[in-house]
Amino acid sequence: MAVSFGEALRVWFKIGCLGFGGPAGQIALMHRILVDEKRWVEESRYLHALNFCMLLPGPEAQKLATYVGWLLHGTRGGLVAGILFVLPGALVMLGVSLLYALGQGIAAVDGALFGIKAAVLVIVVEALLRIGRRGLKTRLMLGVAAAAFIGIFFFALPFPLIVAGAGLVGYFGTEDKVAMQPAGNSAAWRQAARAMLVGLLLWLTPVALVVFTVGTHHVLFDIAAFFSKLAVVSFGGAYALLAYMAQQAVDTYGWMSAPEMVDGLGLAETLPGPLIKVTQFVGFLAAYRDPAPFSPVAAAVIGSALTTWVTFVPPMMLIFAGAPFIEQLRSNARLSGALGAVTAAVVGVILNLTLWFALHVLFARVEETRAGPLRWYAFDPAELDWKAGALALVAAVLMLRLQRGLVETVAVMALAGILLRFLL
């Protein structure tokens, strides 16, 4: 079926504007439009492409859009699909980040963010339950999840190390009775090499500009380096990455407080586009608070754009490089085993994120404590914030019991937080 480029352009823009609900909602939206309504791609091909995209780092929904765009119109189709999937939400997040930075101290804004924090805690719990049901089907996977949680929560092991270890366990722990076949041909390999070269140049050019203009000791360089590293280890979806990113942004770099990190996730949940655009919020605040020699707003806009660029360019590069080989990887059991083990590790990492968020939402003061290689979080039970606990309970009833939608729950909790702030 021939699809005009103009029609595809309109559809990708529509998907970018309506992509609410996190990865699951965006993948379902694209399935409804691309498979059921437009019939631009077959069901089996769509699902196989999704499995391939989950093997690569980066937001799976954006990678899937890029791949389908490539199938329809080649490189230009992939570029348009990938960019329009991100751009509308990124522009909205930029505006919201500016309002957040300038609106702190306003009672209504603070109240809404207080309610959103409670919703975020329940959203992360729901993600933990959903991914746990999907990924923990064997004792081996349970063991991988437990090891990942212990490693990151009690020993502060780096997230990339946990992902790599889980992938190796899954790869070598899976028997593949099908002999490995050479993938692709010389033309495919040339296309992959060209895509990697162009992608690397596009990815690293803004980083080089930062080095030449403000040097390696500026916050913009820290933003570029950190989120570039994050882009290539972002296996397992946004929630897995958030735990690592939140602790680095709060504890290592000191760019923001833990409650502000929760605010950023809540805002990202309610806006269209990939959930991982919360990185844009972090980059915005980091540059806003250390702007010299720029003005705070100018530095924040640069930090926001730089973060978005180095977060989303690498996954698109990998899709263009790997697209020619996707069919050859369909029956590779070892790669599927590696993906399954990474998914299991992600459950343990998200459990770490859940506890980290819960402590910082429900208690007024939480301190990281260490004894040798061990790390834990100390808090005073007497400092429990009963208002935050009550709002979290309401959010849990809405999402887990009444099955209300994500955006609806966040909106209700924001309103509840405003009312609570004015009444008590």
mmCIF file of N, CA and C in Angstrom, residues 147-256:
data_model
loop_
_atom_site.group_PDB
_atom_site.id
_atom_site.type_symbol
_atom_site.label_atom_id
_atom_site.label_comp_id
_atom_site.label_asym_id
_atom_site.label_seq_id
_atom_site.Cartn_x
_atom_site.Cartn_y
_atom_site.Cartn_z
ATOM 1 N N ALA A 147 18.813 -9.733 42.740
ATOM 2 C CA ALA A 147 20.215 -9.304 42.720
ATOM 3 C C ALA A 147 20.339 -7.849 42.261
ATOM 4 N N ALA A 148 19.534 -7.461 41.272
ATOM 5 C CA ALA A 148 19.574 -6.077 40.792
ATOM 6 C C ALA A 148 19.141 -5.111 41.886
ATOM 7 N N PHE A 149 18.070 -5.462 42.615
ATOM 8 C CA PHE A 149 17.607 -4.582 43.687
ATOM 9 C C PHE A 149 18.659 -4.445 44.787
ATOM 10 N N ILE A 150 19.213 -5.566 45.235
ATOM 11 C CA ILE A 150 20.224 -5.519 46.297
ATOM 12 C C ILE A 150 21.441 -4.726 45.835
ATOM 13 N N GLY A 151 21.840 -4.945 44.584
ATOM 14 C CA GLY A 151 23.029 -4.263 44.075
ATOM 15 C C GLY A 151 22.867 -2.758 44.019
ATOM 16 N N ILE A 152 21.704 -2.280 43.562
ATOM 17 C CA ILE A 152 21.542 -0.834 43.394
ATOM 18 C C ILE A 152 21.094 -0.145 44.675
ATOM 19 N N PHE A 153 20.274 -0.824 45.495
ATOM 20 C CA PHE A 153 19.731 -0.169 46.695
ATOM 21 C C PHE A 153 20.723 -0.193 47.847
ATOM 22 N N PHE A 154 21.368 -1.326 48.073
ATOM 23 C CA PHE A 154 22.244 -1.457 49.238
ATOM 24 C C PHE A 154 23.722 -1.237 48.926
ATOM 25 N N PHE A 155 24.113 -1.408 47.653
ATOM 26 C CA PHE A 155 25.534 -1.254 47.315
ATOM 27 C C PHE A 155 25.786 -0.148 46.300
ATOM 28 N N ALA A 156 24.727 0.528 45.855
ATOM 29 C CA ALA A 156 24.845 1.654 44.916
ATOM 30 C C ALA A 156 25.635 1.281 43.666
ATOM 31 N N LEU A 157 25.439 0.051 43.160
ATOM 32 C CA LEU A 157 26.112 -0.346 41.934
ATOM 33 C C LEU A 157 25.607 0.491 40.761
ATOM 34 N N PRO A 158 26.455 0.828 39.815
ATOM 35 C CA PRO A 158 26.013 1.632 38.664
ATOM 36 C C PRO A 158 24.965 0.898 37.845
ATOM 37 N N PHE A 159 23.978 1.632 37.378
ATOM 38 C CA PHE A 159 22.925 1.050 36.554
ATOM 39 C C PHE A 159 23.472 0.374 35.293
ATOM 40 N N PRO A 160 24.442 0.981 34.565
ATOM 41 C CA PRO A 160 24.976 0.301 33.382
ATOM 42 C C PRO A 160 25.578 -1.063 33.699
ATOM 43 N N LEU A 161 26.240 -1.190 34.867
ATOM 44 C CA LEU A 161 26.836 -2.466 35.254
ATOM 45 C C LEU A 161 25.750 -3.510 35.495
ATOM 46 N N ILE A 162 24.649 -3.111 36.134
ATOM 47 C CA ILE A 162 23.544 -4.032 36.396
ATOM 48 C C ILE A 162 22.920 -4.509 35.088
ATOM 49 N N VAL A 163 22.698 -3.593 34.151
ATOM 50 C CA VAL A 163 22.119 -3.956 32.857
ATOM 51 C C VAL A 163 23.042 -4.912 32.103
ATOM 52 N N ALA A 164 24.336 -4.598 32.074
ATOM 53 C CA ALA A 164 25.287 -5.448 31.355
ATOM 54 C C ALA A 164 25.346 -6.839 31.976
ATOM 55 N N GLY A 165 25.385 -6.903 33.306
ATOM 56 C CA GLY A 165 25.435 -8.197 33.970
ATOM 57 C C GLY A 165 24.198 -9.030 33.707
ATOM 58 N N ALA A 166 23.027 -8.412 33.783
ATOM 59 C CA ALA A 166 21.780 -9.139 33.522
ATOM 60 C C ALA A 166 21.734 -9.622 32.082
ATOM 61 N N GLY A 167 22.152 -8.771 31.146
ATOM 62 C CA GLY A 167 22.137 -9.174 29.740
ATOM 63 C C GLY A 167 23.039 -10.371 29.481
ATOM 64 N N LEU A 168 24.209 -10.399 30.114
ATOM 65 C CA LEU A 168 25.124 -11.531 29.942
ATOM 66 C C LEU A 168 24.536 -12.806 30.533
ATOM 67 N N VAL A 169 23.905 -12.698 31.702
ATOM 68 C CA VAL A 169 23.267 -13.871 32.315
ATOM 69 C C VAL A 169 22.194 -14.436 31.392
ATOM 70 N N GLY A 170 21.359 -13.549 30.857
ATOM 71 C CA GLY A 170 20.300 -14.004 29.976
ATOM 72 C C GLY A 170 20.820 -14.561 28.667
ATOM 73 N N TYR A 171 21.851 -13.939 28.116
ATOM 74 C CA TYR A 171 22.389 -14.378 26.822
ATOM 75 C C TYR A 171 23.015 -15.769 26.925
ATOM 76 N N PHE A 172 23.902 -15.948 27.921
ATOM 77 C CA PHE A 172 24.601 -17.227 28.034
ATOM 78 C C PHE A 172 23.785 -18.283 28.778
ATOM 79 N N GLY A 173 22.712 -17.837 29.437
ATOM 80 C CA GLY A 173 21.844 -18.790 30.118
ATOM 81 C C GLY A 173 20.718 -19.302 29.255
ATOM 82 N N THR A 174 20.689 -18.902 27.988
ATOM 83 C CA THR A 174 19.634 -19.327 27.069
ATOM 84 C C THR A 174 20.239 -20.192 25.983
ATOM 85 N N GLU A 175 19.628 -21.347 25.763
ATOM 86 C CA GLU A 175 20.095 -22.258 24.718
ATOM 87 C C GLU A 175 19.442 -21.879 23.395
ATOM 88 N N ASP A 176 20.259 -21.685 22.388
ATOM 89 C CA ASP A 176 19.763 -21.348 21.054
ATOM 90 C C ASP A 176 20.123 -22.500 20.121
ATOM 91 N N LYS A 177 19.124 -23.282 19.752
ATOM 92 C CA LYS A 177 19.361 -24.452 18.904
ATOM 93 C C LYS A 177 19.488 -24.100 17.431
ATOM 94 N N VAL A 178 19.174 -22.837 17.090
ATOM 95 C CA VAL A 178 19.269 -22.411 15.702
ATOM 96 C C VAL A 178 20.663 -21.837 15.458
ATOM 97 N N ALA A 179 21.342 -22.352 14.470
ATOM 98 C CA ALA A 179 22.695 -21.878 14.178
ATOM 99 C C ALA A 179 22.665 -20.412 13.754
ATOM 100 N N MET A 180 23.625 -19.674 14.239
ATOM 101 C CA MET A 180 23.714 -18.258 13.877
ATOM 102 C C MET A 180 24.019 -18.133 12.380
ATOM 103 N N GLN A 181 23.262 -17.286 11.711
ATOM 104 C CA GLN A 181 23.457 -17.043 10.291
ATOM 105 C C GLN A 181 24.048 -15.651 10.089
ATOM 106 N N PRO A 182 24.882 -15.503 9.096
ATOM 107 C CA PRO A 182 25.386 -14.150 8.814
ATOM 108 C C PRO A 182 24.238 -13.196 8.541
ATOM 109 N N ALA A 183 24.259 -12.048 9.196
ATOM 110 C CA ALA A 183 23.155 -11.090 9.078
ATOM 111 C C ALA A 183 23.480 -10.044 8.028
ATOM 112 N N GLY A 184 22.502 -9.836 7.128
ATOM 113 C CA GLY A 184 22.619 -8.735 6.192
ATOM 114 C C GLY A 184 23.598 -9.028 5.062
ATOM 115 N N ASN A 185 23.778 -8.063 4.186
ATOM 116 C CA ASN A 185 24.721 -8.169 3.084
ATOM 117 C C ASN A 185 25.631 -6.946 3.111
ATOM 118 N N SER A 186 26.483 -6.838 2.111
ATOM 119 C CA SER A 186 27.454 -5.739 2.135
ATOM 120 C C SER A 186 26.772 -4.382 2.079
ATOM 121 N N ALA A 187 25.666 -4.277 1.312
ATOM 122 C CA ALA A 187 24.941 -3.002 1.237
ATOM 123 C C ALA A 187 24.354 -2.631 2.588
ATOM 124 N N ALA A 188 23.823 -3.641 3.294
ATOM 125 C CA ALA A 188 23.246 -3.376 4.614
ATOM 126 C C ALA A 188 24.319 -2.924 5.595
ATOM 127 N N TRP A 189 25.483 -3.559 5.525
ATOM 128 C CA TRP A 189 26.561 -3.159 6.427
ATOM 129 C C TRP A 189 27.067 -1.756 6.109
ATOM 130 N N ARG A 190 27.108 -1.409 4.834
ATOM 131 C CA ARG A 190 27.515 -0.052 4.460
ATOM 132 C C ARG A 190 26.509 0.975 4.967
ATOM 133 N N GLN A 191 25.211 0.643 4.865
ATOM 134 C CA GLN A 191 24.186 1.555 5.373
ATOM 135 C C GLN A 191 24.309 1.725 6.878
ATOM 136 N N ALA A 192 24.572 0.620 7.584
ATOM 137 C CA ALA A 192 24.711 0.686 9.042
ATOM 138 C C ALA A 192 25.911 1.553 9.428
ATOM 139 N N ALA A 193 27.036 1.359 8.724
ATOM 140 C CA ALA A 193 28.235 2.143 9.036
ATOM 141 C C ALA A 193 27.993 3.623 8.762
ATOM 142 N N ARG A 194 27.314 3.924 7.653
ATOM 143 C CA ARG A 194 27.028 5.315 7.315
ATOM 144 C C ARG A 194 26.096 5.944 8.354
ATOM 145 N N ALA A 195 25.087 5.189 8.779
ATOM 146 C CA ALA A 195 24.153 5.700 9.786
ATOM 147 C C ALA A 195 24.863 5.971 11.106
ATOM 148 N N MET A 196 25.769 5.070 11.501
ATOM 149 C CA MET A 196 26.504 5.270 12.748
ATOM 150 C C MET A 196 27.419 6.485 12.657
ATOM 151 N N LEU A 197 28.084 6.666 11.526
ATOM 152 C CA LEU A 197 29.004 7.794 11.372
ATOM 153 C C LEU A 197 28.253 9.121 11.407
ATOM 154 N N VAL A 198 27.184 9.224 10.610
ATOM 155 C CA VAL A 198 26.396 10.457 10.593
ATOM 156 C C VAL A 198 25.762 10.697 11.955
ATOM 157 N N GLY A 199 25.240 9.631 12.579
ATOM 158 C CA GLY A 199 24.615 9.772 13.895
ATOM 159 C C GLY A 199 25.581 10.257 14.951
ATOM 160 N N LEU A 200 26.799 9.710 14.945
ATOM 161 C CA LEU A 200 27.801 10.139 15.921
ATOM 162 C C LEU A 200 28.172 11.604 15.724
ATOM 163 N N LEU A 201 28.299 12.027 14.459
ATOM 164 C CA LEU A 201 28.615 13.432 14.195
ATOM 165 C C LEU A 201 27.499 14.352 14.687
ATOM 166 N N LEU A 202 26.257 13.973 14.409
ATOM 167 C CA LEU A 202 25.130 14.792 14.865
ATOM 168 C C LEU A 202 25.051 14.809 16.386
ATOM 169 N N TRP A 203 25.258 13.664 17.000
ATOM 170 C CA TRP A 203 25.149 13.531 18.448
ATOM 171 C C TRP A 203 26.202 14.377 19.159
ATOM 172 N N LEU A 204 27.446 14.294 18.675
ATOM 173 C CA LEU A 204 28.559 14.872 19.428
ATOM 174 C C LEU A 204 28.903 16.302 19.031
ATOM 175 N N THR A 205 28.351 16.801 17.918
ATOM 176 C CA THR A 205 28.662 18.174 17.516
ATOM 177 C C THR A 205 28.248 19.199 18.576
ATOM 178 N N PRO A 206 27.026 19.146 19.133
ATOM 179 C CA PRO A 206 26.689 20.103 20.202
ATOM 180 C C PRO A 206 27.572 19.952 21.429
ATOM 181 N N VAL A 207 27.991 18.727 21.731
ATOM 182 C CA VAL A 207 28.888 18.518 22.869
ATOM 183 C C VAL A 207 30.224 19.213 22.614
ATOM 184 N N ALA A 208 30.732 19.087 21.385
ATOM 185 C CA ALA A 208 31.989 19.757 21.035
ATOM 186 C C ALA A 208 31.846 21.279 21.112
ATOM 187 N N LEU A 209 30.706 21.799 20.676
ATOM 188 C CA LEU A 209 30.472 23.246 20.764
ATOM 189 C C LEU A 209 30.488 23.718 22.215
ATOM 190 N N VAL A 210 29.924 22.923 23.107
ATOM 191 C CA VAL A 210 29.945 23.266 24.533
ATOM 192 C C VAL A 210 31.379 23.321 25.043
ATOM 193 N N VAL A 211 32.184 22.334 24.667
ATOM 194 C CA VAL A 211 33.579 22.288 25.116
ATOM 195 C C VAL A 211 34.345 23.520 24.629
ATOM 196 N N PHE A 212 34.143 23.888 23.372
ATOM 197 C CA PHE A 212 34.892 25.006 22.793
ATOM 198 C C PHE A 212 34.411 26.369 23.292
ATOM 199 N N THR A 213 33.159 26.482 23.708
ATOM 200 C CA THR A 213 32.617 27.778 24.119
ATOM 201 C C THR A 213 32.698 28.023 25.628
ATOM 202 N N VAL A 214 32.378 27.024 26.433
ATOM 203 C CA VAL A 214 32.364 27.245 27.892
ATOM 204 C C VAL A 214 33.292 26.316 28.650
ATOM 205 N N GLY A 215 33.904 25.348 27.967
ATOM 206 C CA GLY A 215 34.881 24.488 28.626
ATOM 207 C C GLY A 215 34.258 23.268 29.288
ATOM 208 N N THR A 216 35.114 22.460 29.887
ATOM 209 C CA THR A 216 34.672 21.197 30.482
ATOM 210 C C THR A 216 34.278 21.317 31.957
ATOM 211 N N HIS A 217 34.391 22.515 32.515
ATOM 212 C CA HIS A 217 34.031 22.694 33.927
ATOM 213 C C HIS A 217 32.696 23.407 34.091
ATOM 214 N N HIS A 218 31.969 23.575 33.005
ATOM 215 C CA HIS A 218 30.674 24.253 33.046
ATOM 216 C C HIS A 218 29.566 23.224 33.208
ATOM 217 N N VAL A 219 28.435 23.649 33.790
ATOM 218 C CA VAL A 219 27.309 22.751 33.988
ATOM 219 C C VAL A 219 26.786 22.208 32.667
ATOM 220 N N LEU A 220 26.895 22.969 31.583
ATOM 221 C CA LEU A 220 26.422 22.478 30.282
ATOM 222 C C LEU A 220 27.233 21.273 29.817
ATOM 223 N N PHE A 221 28.512 21.253 30.117
ATOM 224 C CA PHE A 221 29.307 20.074 29.767
ATOM 225 C C PHE A 221 28.901 18.884 30.624
ATOM 226 N N ASP A 222 28.661 19.119 31.910
ATOM 227 C CA ASP A 222 28.201 18.031 32.778
ATOM 228 C C ASP A 222 26.877 17.460 32.261
ATOM 229 N N ILE A 223 25.972 18.338 31.836
ATOM 230 C CA ILE A 223 24.687 17.902 31.291
ATOM 231 C C ILE A 223 24.907 17.061 30.033
ATOM 232 N N ALA A 224 25.740 17.560 29.115
ATOM 233 C CA ALA A 224 25.979 16.849 27.856
ATOM 234 C C ALA A 224 26.612 15.484 28.105
ATOM 235 N N ALA A 225 27.603 15.438 28.986
ATOM 236 C CA ALA A 225 28.311 14.178 29.245
ATOM 237 C C ALA A 225 27.415 13.182 29.963
ATOM 238 N N PHE A 226 26.682 13.633 30.982
ATOM 239 C CA PHE A 226 25.858 12.720 31.761
ATOM 240 C C PHE A 226 24.721 12.137 30.928
ATOM 241 N N PHE A 227 23.999 12.983 30.206
ATOM 242 C CA PHE A 227 22.849 12.479 29.463
ATOM 243 C C PHE A 227 23.265 11.746 28.192
ATOM 244 N N SER A 228 24.457 12.007 27.667
ATOM 245 C CA SER A 228 24.975 11.177 26.576
ATOM 246 C C SER A 228 25.240 9.766 27.078
ATOM 247 N N LYS A 229 25.853 9.670 28.249
ATOM 248 C CA LYS A 229 26.084 8.346 28.832
ATOM 249 C C LYS A 229 24.760 7.650 29.122
ATOM 250 N N LEU A 230 23.805 8.408 29.632
ATOM 251 C CA LEU A 230 22.500 7.847 29.955
ATOM 252 C C LEU A 230 21.822 7.278 28.714
ATOM 253 N N ALA A 231 21.998 7.951 27.570
ATOM 254 C CA ALA A 231 21.315 7.549 26.342
ATOM 255 C C ALA A 231 21.734 6.155 25.886
ATOM 256 N N VAL A 232 22.978 5.772 26.131
ATOM 257 C CA VAL A 232 23.462 4.493 25.616
ATOM 258 C C VAL A 232 23.290 3.356 26.621
ATOM 259 N N VAL A 233 22.796 3.639 27.821
ATOM 260 C CA VAL A 233 22.544 2.566 28.801
ATOM 261 C C VAL A 233 21.076 2.509 29.193
ATOM 262 N N SER A 234 20.224 3.194 28.415
ATOM 263 C CA SER A 234 18.821 3.307 28.817
ATOM 264 C C SER A 234 18.002 2.104 28.373
ATOM 265 N N PHE A 235 18.444 0.899 28.781
ATOM 266 C CA PHE A 235 17.687 -0.313 28.520
ATOM 267 C C PHE A 235 16.564 -0.450 29.547
ATOM 268 N N GLY A 236 15.491 -1.114 29.139
ATOM 269 C CA GLY A 236 14.454 -1.457 30.107
ATOM 270 C C GLY A 236 13.389 -0.414 30.300
ATOM 271 N N GLY A 237 13.395 0.668 29.564
ATOM 272 C CA GLY A 237 12.329 1.662 29.681
ATOM 273 C C GLY A 237 12.677 2.787 30.635
ATOM 274 N N ALA A 238 11.800 3.770 30.648
ATOM 275 C CA ALA A 238 12.064 5.005 31.378
ATOM 276 C C ALA A 238 12.125 4.790 32.884
ATOM 277 N N TYR A 239 11.261 3.946 33.426
ATOM 278 C CA TYR A 239 11.215 3.790 34.881
ATOM 279 C C TYR A 239 12.504 3.203 35.427
ATOM 280 N N ALA A 240 13.125 2.303 34.663
ATOM 281 C CA ALA A 240 14.408 1.758 35.112
ATOM 282 C C ALA A 240 15.466 2.848 35.145
ATOM 283 N N LEU A 241 15.468 3.685 34.135
ATOM 284 C CA LEU A 241 16.464 4.735 34.026
ATOM 285 C C LEU A 241 16.276 5.822 35.073
ATOM 286 N N LEU A 242 15.036 6.053 35.480
ATOM 287 C CA LEU A 242 14.740 7.147 36.396
ATOM 288 C C LEU A 242 15.439 6.983 37.740
ATOM 289 N N ALA A 243 15.530 5.752 38.213
ATOM 290 C CA ALA A 243 16.177 5.531 39.508
ATOM 291 C C ALA A 243 17.623 5.994 39.467
ATOM 292 N N TYR A 244 18.331 5.576 38.428
ATOM 293 C CA TYR A 244 19.733 5.967 38.271
ATOM 294 C C TYR A 244 19.861 7.470 38.064
ATOM 295 N N MET A 245 19.032 8.022 37.173
ATOM 296 C CA MET A 245 19.109 9.444 36.872
ATOM 297 C C MET A 245 18.768 10.296 38.090
ATOM 298 N N ALA A 246 17.711 9.913 38.815
ATOM 299 C CA ALA A 246 17.278 10.697 39.964
ATOM 300 C C ALA A 246 18.369 10.763 41.025
ATOM 301 N N GLN A 247 18.968 9.626 41.317
ATOM 302 C CA GLN A 247 19.982 9.610 42.366
ATOM 303 C C GLN A 247 21.237 10.358 41.934
ATOM 304 N N GLN A 248 21.589 10.294 40.648
ATOM 305 C CA GLN A 248 22.742 11.045 40.165
ATOM 306 C C GLN A 248 22.461 12.548 40.182
ATOM 307 N N ALA A 249 21.282 12.941 39.685
ATOM 308 C CA ALA A 249 20.951 14.367 39.615
ATOM 309 C C ALA A 249 20.836 14.987 41.001
ATOM 310 N N VAL A 250 20.322 14.217 41.966
ATOM 311 C CA VAL A 250 20.098 14.748 43.317
ATOM 312 C C VAL A 250 21.354 14.610 44.174
ATOM 313 N N ASP A 251 21.888 13.395 44.242
ATOM 314 C CA ASP A 251 22.952 13.117 45.209
ATOM 315 C C ASP A 251 24.353 13.429 44.678
ATOM 316 N N THR A 252 24.606 13.148 43.401
ATOM 317 C CA THR A 252 25.955 13.325 42.856
ATOM 318 C C THR A 252 26.196 14.743 42.358
ATOM 319 N N TYR A 253 25.284 15.240 41.513
ATOM 320 C CA TYR A 253 25.484 16.560 40.913
ATOM 321 C C TYR A 253 24.842 17.692 41.719
ATOM 322 N N GLY A 254 23.843 17.380 42.533
ATOM 323 C CA GLY A 254 23.176 18.413 43.316
ATOM 324 C C GLY A 254 22.394 19.405 42.468
ATOM 325 N N TRP A 255 21.895 18.962 41.319
ATOM 326 C CA TRP A 255 21.161 19.852 40.429
ATOM 327 C C TRP A 255 19.776 20.213 40.958
ATOM 328 N N MET A 256 19.204 19.350 41.778
ATOM 329 C CA MET A 256 17.842 19.548 42.260
ATOM 330 C C MET A 256 17.632 18.707 43.509
#
